[in-house]
């Protein structure tokens, strides 16, 4: 049986390291060449999905749906007055992910308080101010579903999300 001398061992490990460096170099270069994506962004396209007809949306009555896939629960609300980021003729329709940004519990819309409440650790989010976290354990706002209103069809269409859905590294996976 042949024994490796110290010199030959070092030669081998040295050349292995060189091969490793060569094979990783293009990856390192590619990473340096493209700026890092902000959290929640993706190079994949968001789907355009009908949420509901505006005429089916009563003021302050939430309708729940999923976007951008079945594992991402969301809610749309017509506020009855113009709000930040609102769409539609009155700019009063907004939509959000219903997964709390603290630990992912499902937030519910409290019609009396006109706010989203998380039952797990009592975070509260403001539907009239782009899902802003008002109080509680969460530190991030609720991700906002970006809507478009098609007046020819009276349709509210989800087109993307602003903010990272809880538990994901990118919204589209
Ligand atoms: S999971 Fe919502 S406050 Fe903790």
mmCIF file of C-alpha atoms and ligand atoms in Angstrom:
data_model
loop_
_atom_site.group_PDB
_atom_site.id
_atom_site.type_symbol
_atom_site.label_atom_id
_atom_site.label_comp_id
_atom_site.label_asym_id
_atom_site.label_seq_id
_atom_site.Cartn_x
_atom_site.Cartn_y
_atom_site.Cartn_z
ATOM 1 C CA UNK A 1 0.000 0.000 0.000
ATOM 2 C CA UNK A 2 1.341 3.424 -0.988
ATOM 3 C CA UNK A 3 1.778 6.049 1.717
ATOM 4 C CA UNK A 4 1.409 9.722 0.834
ATOM 5 C CA UNK A 5 4.418 11.776 1.730
ATOM 6 C CA UNK A 6 3.826 15.085 3.524
ATOM 7 C CA UNK A 7 5.024 16.945 0.410
ATOM 8 C CA UNK A 8 2.637 15.054 -1.903
ATOM 9 C CA UNK A 9 -0.230 15.523 0.551
ATOM 10 C CA UNK A 10 0.344 19.277 0.579
ATOM 11 C CA UNK A 11 0.560 19.305 -3.210
ATOM 12 C CA UNK A 12 -2.736 17.480 -3.458
ATOM 13 C CA UNK A 13 -4.565 19.627 -0.932
ATOM 14 C CA UNK A 14 -3.087 22.757 -2.501
ATOM 15 C CA UNK A 15 -4.333 21.794 -5.945
ATOM 16 C CA UNK A 16 -7.744 20.814 -4.487
ATOM 17 C CA UNK A 17 -8.042 24.241 -2.948
ATOM 18 C CA UNK A 18 -7.174 25.813 -6.283
ATOM 19 C CA UNK A 19 -9.840 23.770 -8.061
ATOM 20 C CA UNK A 20 -12.338 24.809 -5.386
ATOM 21 C CA UNK A 21 -11.422 28.449 -5.804
ATOM 22 C CA UNK A 22 -11.760 28.228 -9.571
ATOM 23 C CA UNK A 23 -15.173 26.570 -9.446
ATOM 24 C CA UNK A 24 -16.551 29.093 -6.930
ATOM 25 C CA UNK A 25 -15.155 32.160 -8.656
ATOM 26 C CA UNK A 26 -17.988 32.618 -11.203
ATOM 27 C CA UNK A 27 -20.598 32.358 -8.444
ATOM 28 C CA UNK A 28 -18.814 34.923 -6.303
ATOM 29 C CA UNK A 29 -18.517 37.201 -9.328
ATOM 30 C CA UNK A 30 -22.209 36.816 -10.172
ATOM 31 C CA UNK A 31 -23.146 37.676 -6.590
ATOM 32 C CA UNK A 32 -20.936 40.746 -6.642
ATOM 33 C CA UNK A 33 -22.316 41.864 -10.010
ATOM 34 C CA UNK A 34 -25.994 41.915 -9.024
ATOM 35 C CA UNK A 35 -27.163 44.105 -6.146
ATOM 36 C CA UNK A 36 -28.885 42.213 -3.304
ATOM 37 C CA UNK A 37 -32.665 42.101 -3.545
ATOM 38 C CA UNK A 38 -34.577 43.841 -0.754
ATOM 39 C CA UNK A 39 -36.521 41.528 1.579
ATOM 40 C CA UNK A 40 -39.717 40.238 0.044
ATOM 41 C CA UNK A 41 -38.781 41.104 -3.485
ATOM 42 C CA UNK A 42 -38.548 38.501 -6.155
ATOM 43 C CA UNK A 43 -37.456 38.219 -9.727
ATOM 44 C CA UNK A 44 -40.514 36.055 -10.444
ATOM 45 C CA UNK A 45 -43.658 37.793 -11.703
ATOM 46 C CA UNK A 46 -46.621 38.269 -9.377
ATOM 47 C CA UNK A 47 -49.904 36.855 -10.705
ATOM 48 C CA UNK A 48 -52.796 39.178 -11.538
ATOM 49 C CA UNK A 49 -55.798 37.767 -9.708
ATOM 50 C CA UNK A 50 -59.376 38.923 -9.371
ATOM 51 C CA UNK A 51 -60.136 39.544 -5.693
ATOM 52 C CA UNK A 52 -63.788 40.574 -5.987
ATOM 53 C CA UNK A 53 -66.104 43.014 -7.723
ATOM 54 C CA UNK A 54 -66.233 46.402 -6.038
ATOM 55 C CA UNK A 55 -70.055 46.191 -6.010
ATOM 56 C CA UNK A 56 -69.806 43.055 -3.829
ATOM 57 C CA UNK A 57 -67.749 44.829 -1.193
ATOM 58 C CA UNK A 58 -69.801 46.449 1.578
ATOM 59 C CA UNK A 59 -68.256 49.215 3.637
ATOM 60 C CA UNK A 60 -66.308 47.873 6.642
ATOM 61 C CA UNK A 61 -67.171 44.236 5.785
ATOM 62 C CA UNK A 62 -63.996 42.234 5.137
ATOM 63 C CA UNK A 63 -63.742 39.630 2.408
ATOM 64 C CA UNK A 64 -61.005 37.051 2.836
ATOM 65 C CA UNK A 65 -58.988 35.635 -0.072
ATOM 66 C CA UNK A 66 -55.526 34.213 -0.796
ATOM 67 C CA UNK A 67 -52.673 35.869 -2.663
ATOM 68 C CA UNK A 68 -50.198 35.278 -4.300
ATOM 69 C CA UNK A 69 -50.871 31.585 -3.595
ATOM 70 C CA UNK A 70 -53.220 29.403 -1.530
ATOM 71 C CA UNK A 71 -50.909 29.463 1.511
ATOM 72 C CA UNK A 72 -51.096 33.229 1.905
ATOM 73 C CA UNK A 73 -54.363 34.409 3.497
ATOM 74 C CA UNK A 74 -55.351 38.023 2.853
ATOM 75 C CA UNK A 75 -58.280 40.347 3.400
ATOM 76 C CA UNK A 76 -59.813 43.192 1.397
ATOM 77 C CA UNK A 77 -61.828 45.994 3.006
ATOM 78 C CA UNK A 78 -63.766 48.960 1.685
ATOM 79 C CA UNK A 79 -63.337 51.743 4.229
ATOM 80 C CA UNK A 80 -65.983 54.169 2.983
ATOM 81 C CA UNK A 81 -63.571 57.078 2.888
ATOM 82 C CA UNK A 82 -60.317 57.825 1.103
ATOM 83 C CA UNK A 83 -57.375 56.138 2.809
ATOM 84 C CA UNK A 84 -53.644 55.921 2.192
ATOM 85 C CA UNK A 85 -52.998 53.503 -0.684
ATOM 86 C CA UNK A 86 -56.722 53.036 -1.326
ATOM 87 C CA UNK A 87 -57.968 52.149 -4.807
ATOM 88 C CA UNK A 88 -61.317 52.414 -6.566
ATOM 89 C CA UNK A 89 -63.358 55.522 -7.429
ATOM 90 C CA UNK A 90 -63.382 56.619 -3.782
ATOM 91 C CA UNK A 91 -59.796 55.440 -3.134
ATOM 92 C CA UNK A 92 -61.188 53.575 -0.149
ATOM 93 C CA UNK A 93 -60.336 49.905 -0.840
ATOM 94 C CA UNK A 94 -57.276 48.298 0.756
ATOM 95 C CA UNK A 95 -56.029 44.739 1.182
ATOM 96 C CA UNK A 96 -53.492 43.091 3.466
ATOM 97 C CA UNK A 97 -51.903 39.787 4.374
ATOM 98 C CA UNK A 98 -53.607 38.407 7.492
ATOM 99 C CA UNK A 99 -50.470 36.738 8.817
ATOM 100 C CA UNK A 100 -49.136 38.731 11.750
ATOM 101 C CA UNK A 101 -45.612 39.964 11.172
ATOM 102 C CA UNK A 102 -44.590 38.969 14.707
ATOM 103 C CA UNK A 103 -44.972 35.178 14.625
ATOM 104 C CA UNK A 104 -47.474 34.533 11.854
ATOM 105 C CA UNK A 105 -50.726 34.183 13.811
ATOM 106 C CA UNK A 106 -53.871 35.024 11.838
ATOM 107 C CA UNK A 107 -54.968 38.598 12.458
ATOM 108 C CA UNK A 108 -58.678 39.369 12.301
ATOM 109 C CA UNK A 109 -60.451 42.558 11.362
ATOM 110 C CA UNK A 110 -62.369 44.091 14.273
ATOM 111 C CA UNK A 111 -65.262 45.990 12.664
ATOM 112 C CA UNK A 112 -66.002 48.032 15.795
ATOM 113 C CA UNK A 113 -62.413 49.053 16.427
ATOM 114 C CA UNK A 114 -61.773 49.309 12.666
ATOM 115 C CA UNK A 115 -58.383 47.694 13.162
ATOM 116 C CA UNK A 116 -56.618 44.362 12.694
ATOM 117 C CA UNK A 117 -55.983 42.507 15.917
ATOM 118 C CA UNK A 118 -53.663 39.589 16.547
ATOM 119 C CA UNK A 119 -54.998 37.150 19.165
ATOM 120 C CA UNK A 120 -51.577 35.721 20.031
ATOM 121 C CA UNK A 121 -49.708 38.695 21.503
ATOM 122 C CA UNK A 122 -52.191 41.501 20.884
ATOM 123 C CA UNK A 123 -50.525 43.472 18.130
ATOM 124 C CA UNK A 124 -52.840 45.948 16.412
ATOM 125 C CA UNK A 125 -52.492 47.194 12.829
ATOM 126 C CA UNK A 126 -54.106 50.191 11.118
ATOM 127 C CA UNK A 127 -55.985 49.509 7.842
ATOM 128 C CA UNK A 128 -56.162 53.219 7.037
ATOM 129 C CA UNK A 129 -52.431 53.765 7.233
ATOM 130 C CA UNK A 130 -50.910 51.065 4.977
ATOM 131 C CA UNK A 131 -51.194 48.356 7.664
ATOM 132 C CA UNK A 132 -49.014 50.231 10.129
ATOM 133 C CA UNK A 133 -48.248 48.448 13.390
ATOM 134 C CA UNK A 134 -49.893 50.521 16.125
ATOM 135 C CA UNK A 135 -49.057 48.585 19.273
ATOM 136 C CA UNK A 136 -47.838 45.151 20.343
ATOM 137 C CA UNK A 137 -45.017 42.701 19.757
ATOM 138 C CA UNK A 138 -44.822 43.047 15.976
ATOM 139 C CA UNK A 139 -42.211 45.411 14.599
ATOM 140 C CA UNK A 140 -43.264 45.374 10.936
ATOM 141 C CA UNK A 141 -46.439 46.607 9.264
ATOM 142 C CA UNK A 142 -48.831 44.114 7.702
ATOM 143 C CA UNK A 143 -47.787 43.344 4.117
ATOM 144 C CA UNK A 144 -50.050 45.318 1.798
ATOM 145 C CA UNK A 145 -51.618 43.660 -1.236
ATOM 146 C CA UNK A 146 -51.310 46.080 -4.149
ATOM 147 C CA UNK A 147 -54.644 46.342 -5.934
ATOM 148 C CA UNK A 148 -55.780 47.782 -9.238
ATOM 149 C CA UNK A 149 -59.331 48.749 -10.044
ATOM 150 C CA UNK A 150 -60.692 47.956 -13.506
ATOM 151 C CA UNK A 151 -63.747 50.187 -13.925
ATOM 152 C CA UNK A 152 -64.887 48.459 -17.131
ATOM 153 C CA UNK A 153 -65.306 45.194 -15.197
ATOM 154 C CA UNK A 154 -65.871 46.740 -11.729
ATOM 155 C CA UNK A 155 -63.025 44.415 -10.719
ATOM 156 C CA UNK A 156 -60.510 44.654 -7.891
ATOM 157 C CA UNK A 157 -57.376 42.858 -9.041
ATOM 158 C CA UNK A 158 -54.381 41.908 -6.865
ATOM 159 C CA UNK A 159 -51.116 42.596 -8.686
ATOM 160 C CA UNK A 160 -48.337 42.399 -6.069
ATOM 161 C CA UNK A 161 -47.455 42.706 -2.379
ATOM 162 C CA UNK A 162 -45.567 45.451 -0.571
ATOM 163 C CA UNK A 163 -43.782 43.841 2.379
ATOM 164 C CA UNK A 164 -42.610 40.356 3.185
ATOM 165 C CA UNK A 165 -45.226 37.714 4.009
ATOM 166 C CA UNK A 166 -44.463 36.173 7.410
ATOM 167 C CA UNK A 167 -42.246 33.071 7.292
ATOM 168 C CA UNK A 168 -40.988 33.586 3.754
ATOM 169 C CA UNK A 169 -37.727 34.708 2.240
ATOM 170 C CA UNK A 170 -39.554 35.903 -0.871
ATOM 171 C CA UNK A 171 -43.268 36.374 -1.472
ATOM 172 C CA UNK A 172 -43.260 34.295 -4.647
ATOM 173 C CA UNK A 173 -41.778 30.850 -3.975
HETATM 174 S S1 LIG B 1 -48.065 36.596 16.491
HETATM 175 FE FE1 LIG B 1 -49.160 38.469 16.380
HETATM 176 S S2 LIG B 1 -48.440 39.602 18.049
HETATM 177 FE FE2 LIG B 1 -47.354 37.755 18.175
#
